[in-house]
Coordinates of C-alpha atoms and ligand atoms in Angstrom, one line a residue:
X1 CA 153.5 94.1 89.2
X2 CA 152.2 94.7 92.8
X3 CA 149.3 96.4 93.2
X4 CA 148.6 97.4 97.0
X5 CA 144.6 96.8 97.2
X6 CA 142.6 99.9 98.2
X7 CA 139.9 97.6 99.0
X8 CA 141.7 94.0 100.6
X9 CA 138.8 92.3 102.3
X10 CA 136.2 92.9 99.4
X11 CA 135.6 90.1 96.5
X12 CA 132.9 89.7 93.8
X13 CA 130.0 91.5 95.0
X14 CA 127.3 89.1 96.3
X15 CA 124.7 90.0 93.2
X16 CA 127.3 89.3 90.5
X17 CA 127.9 86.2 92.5
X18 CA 124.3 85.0 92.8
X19 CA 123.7 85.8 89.3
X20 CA 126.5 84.1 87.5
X21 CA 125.1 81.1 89.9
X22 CA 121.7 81.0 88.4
X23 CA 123.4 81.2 84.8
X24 CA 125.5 78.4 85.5
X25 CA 122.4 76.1 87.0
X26 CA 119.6 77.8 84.9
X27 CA 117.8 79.2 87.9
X28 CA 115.3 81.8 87.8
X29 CA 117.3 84.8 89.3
X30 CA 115.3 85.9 92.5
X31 CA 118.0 87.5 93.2
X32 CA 120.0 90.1 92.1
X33 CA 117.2 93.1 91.7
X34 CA 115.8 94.0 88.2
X35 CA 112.7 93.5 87.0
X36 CA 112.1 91.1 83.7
X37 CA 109.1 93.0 82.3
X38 CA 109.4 94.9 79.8
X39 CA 110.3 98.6 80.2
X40 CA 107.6 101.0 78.7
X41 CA 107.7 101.3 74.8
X42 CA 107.3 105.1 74.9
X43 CA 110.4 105.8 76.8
X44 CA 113.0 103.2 74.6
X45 CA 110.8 105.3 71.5
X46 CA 111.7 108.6 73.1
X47 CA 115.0 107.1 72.9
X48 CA 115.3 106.1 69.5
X49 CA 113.9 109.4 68.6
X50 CA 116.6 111.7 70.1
X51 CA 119.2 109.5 68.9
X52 CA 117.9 109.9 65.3
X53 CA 117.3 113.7 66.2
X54 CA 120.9 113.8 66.4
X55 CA 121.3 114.3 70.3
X56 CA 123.9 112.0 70.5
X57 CA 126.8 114.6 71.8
X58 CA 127.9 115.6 75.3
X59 CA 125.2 117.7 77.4
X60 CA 125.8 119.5 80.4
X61 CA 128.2 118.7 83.0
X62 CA 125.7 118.5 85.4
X63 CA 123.1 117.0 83.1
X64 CA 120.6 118.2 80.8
X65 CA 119.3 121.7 82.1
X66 CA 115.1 120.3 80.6
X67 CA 115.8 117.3 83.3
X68 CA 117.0 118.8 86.1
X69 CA 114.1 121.6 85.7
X70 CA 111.8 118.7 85.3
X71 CA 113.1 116.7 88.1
X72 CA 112.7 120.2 90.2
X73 CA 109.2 120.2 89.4
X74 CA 109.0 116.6 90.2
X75 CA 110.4 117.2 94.1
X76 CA 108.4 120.0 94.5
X77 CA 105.1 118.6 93.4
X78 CA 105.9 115.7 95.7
X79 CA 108.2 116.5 98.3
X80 CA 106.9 120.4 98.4
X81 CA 110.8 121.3 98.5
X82 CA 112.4 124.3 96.5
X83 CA 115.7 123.0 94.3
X84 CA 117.3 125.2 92.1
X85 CA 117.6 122.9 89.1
X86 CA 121.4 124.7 88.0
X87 CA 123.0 124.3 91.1
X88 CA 121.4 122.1 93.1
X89 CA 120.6 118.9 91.0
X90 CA 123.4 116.8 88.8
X91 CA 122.6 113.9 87.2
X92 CA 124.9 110.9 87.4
X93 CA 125.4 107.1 86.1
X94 CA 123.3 105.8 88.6
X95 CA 122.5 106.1 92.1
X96 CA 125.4 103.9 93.2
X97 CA 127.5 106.5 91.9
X98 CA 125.6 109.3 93.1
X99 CA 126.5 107.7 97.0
X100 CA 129.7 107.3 95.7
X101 CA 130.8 111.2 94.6
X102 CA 128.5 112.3 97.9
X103 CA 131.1 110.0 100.1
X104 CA 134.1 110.9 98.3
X105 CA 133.0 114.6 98.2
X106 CA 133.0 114.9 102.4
X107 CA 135.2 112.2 103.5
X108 CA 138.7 113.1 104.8
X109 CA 140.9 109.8 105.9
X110 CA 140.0 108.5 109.6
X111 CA 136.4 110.0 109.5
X112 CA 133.3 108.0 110.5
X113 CA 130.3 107.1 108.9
X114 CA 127.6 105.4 110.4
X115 CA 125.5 102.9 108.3
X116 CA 122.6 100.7 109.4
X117 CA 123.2 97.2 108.6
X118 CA 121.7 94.8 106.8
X119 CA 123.3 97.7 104.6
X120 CA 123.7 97.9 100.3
X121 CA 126.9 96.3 100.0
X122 CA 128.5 99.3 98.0
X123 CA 128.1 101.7 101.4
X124 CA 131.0 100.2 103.5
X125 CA 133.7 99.9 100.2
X126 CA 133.0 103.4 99.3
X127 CA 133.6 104.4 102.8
X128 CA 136.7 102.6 103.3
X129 CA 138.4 103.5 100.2
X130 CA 138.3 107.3 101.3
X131 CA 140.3 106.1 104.2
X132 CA 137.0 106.4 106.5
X133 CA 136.4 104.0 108.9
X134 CA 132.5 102.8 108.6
X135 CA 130.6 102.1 111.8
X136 CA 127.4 99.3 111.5
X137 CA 125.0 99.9 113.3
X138 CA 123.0 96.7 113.1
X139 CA 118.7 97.4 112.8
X140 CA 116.3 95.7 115.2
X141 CA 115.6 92.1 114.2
X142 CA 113.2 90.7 113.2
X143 CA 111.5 93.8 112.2
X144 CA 114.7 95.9 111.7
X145 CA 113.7 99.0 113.4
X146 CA 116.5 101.5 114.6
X147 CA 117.7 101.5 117.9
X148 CA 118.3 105.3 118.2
X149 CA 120.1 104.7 121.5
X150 CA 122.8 103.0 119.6
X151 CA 123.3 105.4 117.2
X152 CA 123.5 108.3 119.7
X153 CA 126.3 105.6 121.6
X154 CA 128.3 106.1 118.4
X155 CA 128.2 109.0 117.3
X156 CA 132.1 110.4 118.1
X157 CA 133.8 113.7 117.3
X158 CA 134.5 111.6 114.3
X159 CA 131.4 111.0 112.7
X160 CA 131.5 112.7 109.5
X161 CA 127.8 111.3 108.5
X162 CA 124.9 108.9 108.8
X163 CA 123.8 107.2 105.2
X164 CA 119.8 105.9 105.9
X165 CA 117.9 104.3 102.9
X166 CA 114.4 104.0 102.7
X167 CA 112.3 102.5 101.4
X168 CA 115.3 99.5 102.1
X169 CA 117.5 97.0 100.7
X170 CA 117.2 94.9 101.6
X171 CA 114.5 94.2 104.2
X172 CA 111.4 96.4 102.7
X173 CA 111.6 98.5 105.5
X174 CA 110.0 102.0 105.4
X175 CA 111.2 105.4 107.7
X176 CA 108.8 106.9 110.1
X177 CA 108.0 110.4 111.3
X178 CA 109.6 109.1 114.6
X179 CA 112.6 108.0 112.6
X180 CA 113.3 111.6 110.9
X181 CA 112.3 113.3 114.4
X182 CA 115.0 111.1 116.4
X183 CA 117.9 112.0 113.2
X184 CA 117.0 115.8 113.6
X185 CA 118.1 115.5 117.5
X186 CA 121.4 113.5 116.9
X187 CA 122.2 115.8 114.0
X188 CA 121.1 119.0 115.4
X189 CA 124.0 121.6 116.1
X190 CA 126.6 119.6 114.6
X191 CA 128.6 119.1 111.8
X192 CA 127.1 115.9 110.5
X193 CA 126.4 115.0 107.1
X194 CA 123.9 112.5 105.7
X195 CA 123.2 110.9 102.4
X196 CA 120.0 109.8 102.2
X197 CA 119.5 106.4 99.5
X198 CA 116.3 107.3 97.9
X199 CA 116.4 105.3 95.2
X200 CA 113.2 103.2 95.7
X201 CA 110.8 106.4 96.5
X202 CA 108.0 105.3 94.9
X203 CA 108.5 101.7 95.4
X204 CA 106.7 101.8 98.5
X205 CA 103.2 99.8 99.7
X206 CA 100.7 99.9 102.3
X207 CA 99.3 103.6 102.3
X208 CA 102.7 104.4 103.6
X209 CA 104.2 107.6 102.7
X210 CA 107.8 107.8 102.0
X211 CA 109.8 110.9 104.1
X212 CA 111.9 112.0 101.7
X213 CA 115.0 114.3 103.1
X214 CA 113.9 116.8 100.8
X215 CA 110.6 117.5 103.0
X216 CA 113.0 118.8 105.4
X217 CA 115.1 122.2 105.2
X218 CA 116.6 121.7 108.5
X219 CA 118.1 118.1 107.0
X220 CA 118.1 118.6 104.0
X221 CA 121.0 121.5 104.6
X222 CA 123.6 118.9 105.4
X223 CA 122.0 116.3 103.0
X224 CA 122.7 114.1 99.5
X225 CA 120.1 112.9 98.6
X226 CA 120.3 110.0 95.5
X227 CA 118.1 108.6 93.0
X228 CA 117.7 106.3 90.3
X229 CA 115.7 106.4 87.2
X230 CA 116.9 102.4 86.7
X231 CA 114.3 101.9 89.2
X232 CA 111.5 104.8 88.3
X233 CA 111.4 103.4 84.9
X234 CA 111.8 99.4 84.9
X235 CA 115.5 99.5 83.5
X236 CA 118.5 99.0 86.0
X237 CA 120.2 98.8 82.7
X238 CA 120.5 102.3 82.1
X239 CA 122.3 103.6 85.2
X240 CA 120.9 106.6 85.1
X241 CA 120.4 108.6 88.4
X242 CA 120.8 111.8 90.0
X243 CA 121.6 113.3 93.4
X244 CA 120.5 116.7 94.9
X245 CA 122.2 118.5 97.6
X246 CA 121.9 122.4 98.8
X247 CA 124.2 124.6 96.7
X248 CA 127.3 124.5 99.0
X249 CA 127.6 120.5 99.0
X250 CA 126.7 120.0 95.5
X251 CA 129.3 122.5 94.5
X252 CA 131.9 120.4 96.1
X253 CA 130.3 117.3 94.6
X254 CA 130.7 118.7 90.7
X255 CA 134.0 119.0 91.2
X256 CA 134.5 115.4 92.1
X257 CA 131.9 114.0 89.1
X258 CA 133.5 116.9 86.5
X259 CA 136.9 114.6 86.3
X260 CA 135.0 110.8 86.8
X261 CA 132.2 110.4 84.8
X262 CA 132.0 114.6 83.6
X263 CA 128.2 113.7 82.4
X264 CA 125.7 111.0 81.4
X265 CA 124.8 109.7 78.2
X266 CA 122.7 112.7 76.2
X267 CA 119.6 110.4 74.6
X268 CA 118.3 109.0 78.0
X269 CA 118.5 112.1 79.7
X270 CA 116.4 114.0 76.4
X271 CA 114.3 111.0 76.7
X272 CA 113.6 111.0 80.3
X273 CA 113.0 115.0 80.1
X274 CA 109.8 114.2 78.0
X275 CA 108.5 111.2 79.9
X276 CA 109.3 112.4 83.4
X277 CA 105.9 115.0 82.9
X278 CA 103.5 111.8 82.6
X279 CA 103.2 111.3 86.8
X280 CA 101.3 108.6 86.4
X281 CA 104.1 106.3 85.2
X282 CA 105.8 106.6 88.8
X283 CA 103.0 107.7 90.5
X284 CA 101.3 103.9 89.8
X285 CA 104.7 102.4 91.0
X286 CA 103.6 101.6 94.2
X287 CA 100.6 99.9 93.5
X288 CA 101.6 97.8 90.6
X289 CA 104.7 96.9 92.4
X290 CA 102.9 96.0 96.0
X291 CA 100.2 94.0 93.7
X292 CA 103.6 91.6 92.4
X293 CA 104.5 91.3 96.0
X294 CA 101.1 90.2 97.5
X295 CA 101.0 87.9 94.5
X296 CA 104.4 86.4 95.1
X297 CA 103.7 86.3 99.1
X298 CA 100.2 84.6 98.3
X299 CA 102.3 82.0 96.0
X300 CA 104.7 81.3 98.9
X301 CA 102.2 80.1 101.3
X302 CA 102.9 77.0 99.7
X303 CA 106.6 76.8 100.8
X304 CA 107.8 76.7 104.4
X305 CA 109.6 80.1 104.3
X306 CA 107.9 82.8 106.6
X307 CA 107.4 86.4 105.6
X308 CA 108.9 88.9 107.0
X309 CA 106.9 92.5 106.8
X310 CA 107.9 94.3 103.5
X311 CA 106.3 97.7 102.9
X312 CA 108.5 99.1 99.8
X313 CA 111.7 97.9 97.4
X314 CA 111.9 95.4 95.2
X315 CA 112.2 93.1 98.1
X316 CA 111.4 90.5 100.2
X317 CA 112.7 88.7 103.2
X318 CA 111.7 85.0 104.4
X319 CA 113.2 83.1 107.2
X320 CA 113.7 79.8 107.0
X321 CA 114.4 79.5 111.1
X322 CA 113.4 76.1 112.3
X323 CA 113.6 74.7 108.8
X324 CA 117.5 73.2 108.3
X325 CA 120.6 74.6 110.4
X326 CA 122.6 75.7 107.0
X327 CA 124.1 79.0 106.9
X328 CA 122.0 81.6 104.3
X329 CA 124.8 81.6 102.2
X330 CA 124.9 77.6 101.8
X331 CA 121.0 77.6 101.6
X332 CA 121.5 80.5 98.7
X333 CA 123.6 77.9 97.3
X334 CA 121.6 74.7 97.7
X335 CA 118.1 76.3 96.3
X336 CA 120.5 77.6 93.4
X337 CA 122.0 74.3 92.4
X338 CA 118.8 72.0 93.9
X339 CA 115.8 73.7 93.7
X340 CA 116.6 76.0 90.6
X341 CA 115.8 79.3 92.4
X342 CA 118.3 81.9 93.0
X343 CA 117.9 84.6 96.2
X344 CA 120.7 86.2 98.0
X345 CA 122.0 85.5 101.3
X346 CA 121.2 88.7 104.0
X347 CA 124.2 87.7 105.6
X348 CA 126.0 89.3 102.9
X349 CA 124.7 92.7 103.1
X350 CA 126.8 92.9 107.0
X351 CA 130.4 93.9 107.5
X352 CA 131.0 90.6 110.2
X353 CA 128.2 88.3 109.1
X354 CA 125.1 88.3 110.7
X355 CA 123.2 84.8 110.3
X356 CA 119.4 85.4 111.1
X357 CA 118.7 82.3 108.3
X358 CA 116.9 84.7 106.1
X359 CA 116.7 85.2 102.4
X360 CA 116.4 87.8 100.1
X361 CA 113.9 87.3 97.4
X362 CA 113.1 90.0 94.7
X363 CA 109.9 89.5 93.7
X364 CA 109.7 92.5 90.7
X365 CA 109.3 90.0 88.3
X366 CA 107.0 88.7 85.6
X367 CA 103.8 86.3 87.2
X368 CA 104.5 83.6 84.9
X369 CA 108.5 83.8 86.6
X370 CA 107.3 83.9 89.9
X371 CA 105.2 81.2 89.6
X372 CA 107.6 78.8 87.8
X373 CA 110.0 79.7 90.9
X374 CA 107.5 78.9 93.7
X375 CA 106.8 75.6 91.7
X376 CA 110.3 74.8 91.9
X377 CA 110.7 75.6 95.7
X378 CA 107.9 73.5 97.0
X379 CA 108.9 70.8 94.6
X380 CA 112.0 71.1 96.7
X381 CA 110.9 71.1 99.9
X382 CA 108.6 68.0 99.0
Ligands
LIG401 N1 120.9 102.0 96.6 C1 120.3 100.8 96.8 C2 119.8 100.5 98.1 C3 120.0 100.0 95.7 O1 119.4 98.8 95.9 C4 120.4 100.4 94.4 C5 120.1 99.4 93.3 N2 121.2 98.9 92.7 C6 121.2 101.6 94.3 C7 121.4 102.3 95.4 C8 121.7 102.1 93.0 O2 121.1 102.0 91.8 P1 121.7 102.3 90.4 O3 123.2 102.6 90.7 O4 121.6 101.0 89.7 O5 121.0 103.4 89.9
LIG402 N1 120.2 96.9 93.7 C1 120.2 95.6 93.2 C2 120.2 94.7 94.3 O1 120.2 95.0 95.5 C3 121.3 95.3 92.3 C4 122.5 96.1 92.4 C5 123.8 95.5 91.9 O2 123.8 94.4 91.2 N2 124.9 96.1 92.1 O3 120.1 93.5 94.1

């Protein structure tokens, strides 16, 4: 049988890659991001609880109405945004999903979307299997800024929408005040869409604030924006997430989730409903994660590598400019197979590879793990 791909010059995703590498050589997985601590007991209790309470059968389409009233509390306390939890709000499987149904929802064939590249390697698939034709827009290196000029440069008749993530994935980087102020003039008067990748809102460091969509009607009217609990809550295992758009987009997007996924599994979301009103369990994100990456930065003084500024994410990028003339994806390999440590090539987040001989490292992990890994890398470079 002949299947005509819908998606011909996409393989194996870089992380399944990466991560099937470290299994092979035994290397501690810097790579793909999830974090190895454990997630908090109270939530996988909560769990066990509603499953033995017997809420083990389908809930709401659009996801269990507690959550989404909770989650409309959330937004508000923190983003000082009114959502109508019944029709504004629908949980999904994920945030990679959520991006997915918000592209599928608008996208008509021959539409463009601009994206900022290094970009999350789902962005440009989903885009192209609607038949849209995605535009990379590359960021500012070394400290990947945008260049607004370029963006205004590209923006056609065409452009359907602009997808931004912040904090991001993979460089850290965080959206300024200047950033939102220079999307509101592109956007403004038009018929431009944006989906706005949210999903590591409190993962961010530094004092820095993180500009939600949601803080702003005027963009938030034409807006998606997606979440994740996988990454509130320590477990990337759960794809749980959920995306909230004004009434008249996320009526169009229920009608493409109704017939894919219809709705998430009922003991997480009961779970989460309960959880979700301690604040301090994502409130405390930002410092407990910024304190792992200060660790792990302090740790890598030891190595060659140099940092690259990282203010939010799970993230963090090093260069190793100056140190060998391999391409990131064969040093990826090497430090696998050599040194024991997995990371994941930049290069791979860009449509036509981009070789700046940086790495990705993901330093939410365990001390004891990231120390055993930095061992290993200045063992190797010895
Ligand atoms: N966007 C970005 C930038 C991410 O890094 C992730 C993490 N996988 C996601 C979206 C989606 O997360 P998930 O589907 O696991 O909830
Ligand atoms: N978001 C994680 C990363 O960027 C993993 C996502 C995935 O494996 N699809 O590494």
């Amino acid at each position: 049988m002949f299947i005509q791909s819908k998606l011909p010059n996409v393989g194996t995703t870089i992380f399944t890659v990466m991560s099937s590498l470290a299994v092979k050589h035994n290397a501690i997985n810097l790579g793909q991001g999830f974090p190895d601590f454990p997630m908090n007991e109270r939530l996988t209790a909560l769990v066990n609880q509603s499953m033995k309470q017997g809420q083990n059968q389908y809930v709401h389409m659009c996801g269990l109405p507690t959550l989404r009233e909770r989650l409309s509390e959330k937004v508000n306390t923190s983003y000082h945004c009114q959502i109508n939890p019944d029709t504004e709000i629908t949980v999904t499987p994920g945030g990679t999903y959520a991006i997915y149904t918000a592209f599928t929802t608008i996208l008509q064939p021959a539409d463009e979307v601009i994206l900022f590249e290094p970009a999350y390697d789902s962005y440009i698939p989903n885009i192209e299997i609607n038949g849209a034709i995605a535009v990379p827009i590359s960021l500012e290196y070394p400290d990947y800024s945008i260049d607004w000029q370029k963006v205004k440069d590209r923006v056609t008749k065409k452009t359907k929408a602009i997808i931004i993530n912040s904090p991001h994935n993979p460089t850290g980087v965080v959206l300024t005040e200047n950033d939102i102020n220079e999307l509101r003039e592109i956007v403004k008067g038009t018929e431009i869409f944006i989906i706005s990748d949210e999903v590591y809102e409190h993962l961010i460091f530094d004092q820095k604030e993180h500009l939600s969509i949601l803080r702003y009607p005027d963009l938030f009217e034409r807006t998606f924006v997606c979440f994740s609990f996988g990454k509130v809550y320590h477990c990337t295992g759960w794809k749980l997430g959920y995306c909230i758009a004004p009434e008249k987009l996320m009526k169009e997007f229920r009608k493409v989730h109704q017939f894919n996924c219809f709705t998430c599994n009922s003991p997480m979301q009961h779970a989460i409903a309960s959880f979700i009103e301690d604040k301090d369990q994502y409130l405390s994100l930002g410092n407990f994660l910024q304190q792992k990456r200060d660790y792990f930065q302090n740790l890598m003084k030891e190595t060659p590598f140099r940092p690259l500024p990282s203010h939010g994410s799970y993230f963090q990028l090093y260069s190793y400019e100056g140190l060998n003339e391999l391409s990131e994806n064969e040093f990826a390999i090497q430090l696998t197979e050599q040194a024991g440590v997995a990371t994941i090539p930049v290069s791979a987040f860009y449509k036509k590879p981009v070789d700046n001989k940086v790495l990705r490292f993901c330093f939410a992990k365990k001390e004891a793990t990231l120390e055993v890994a930095v061992n290993r890398l200045v063992e190797f470079f010895k």
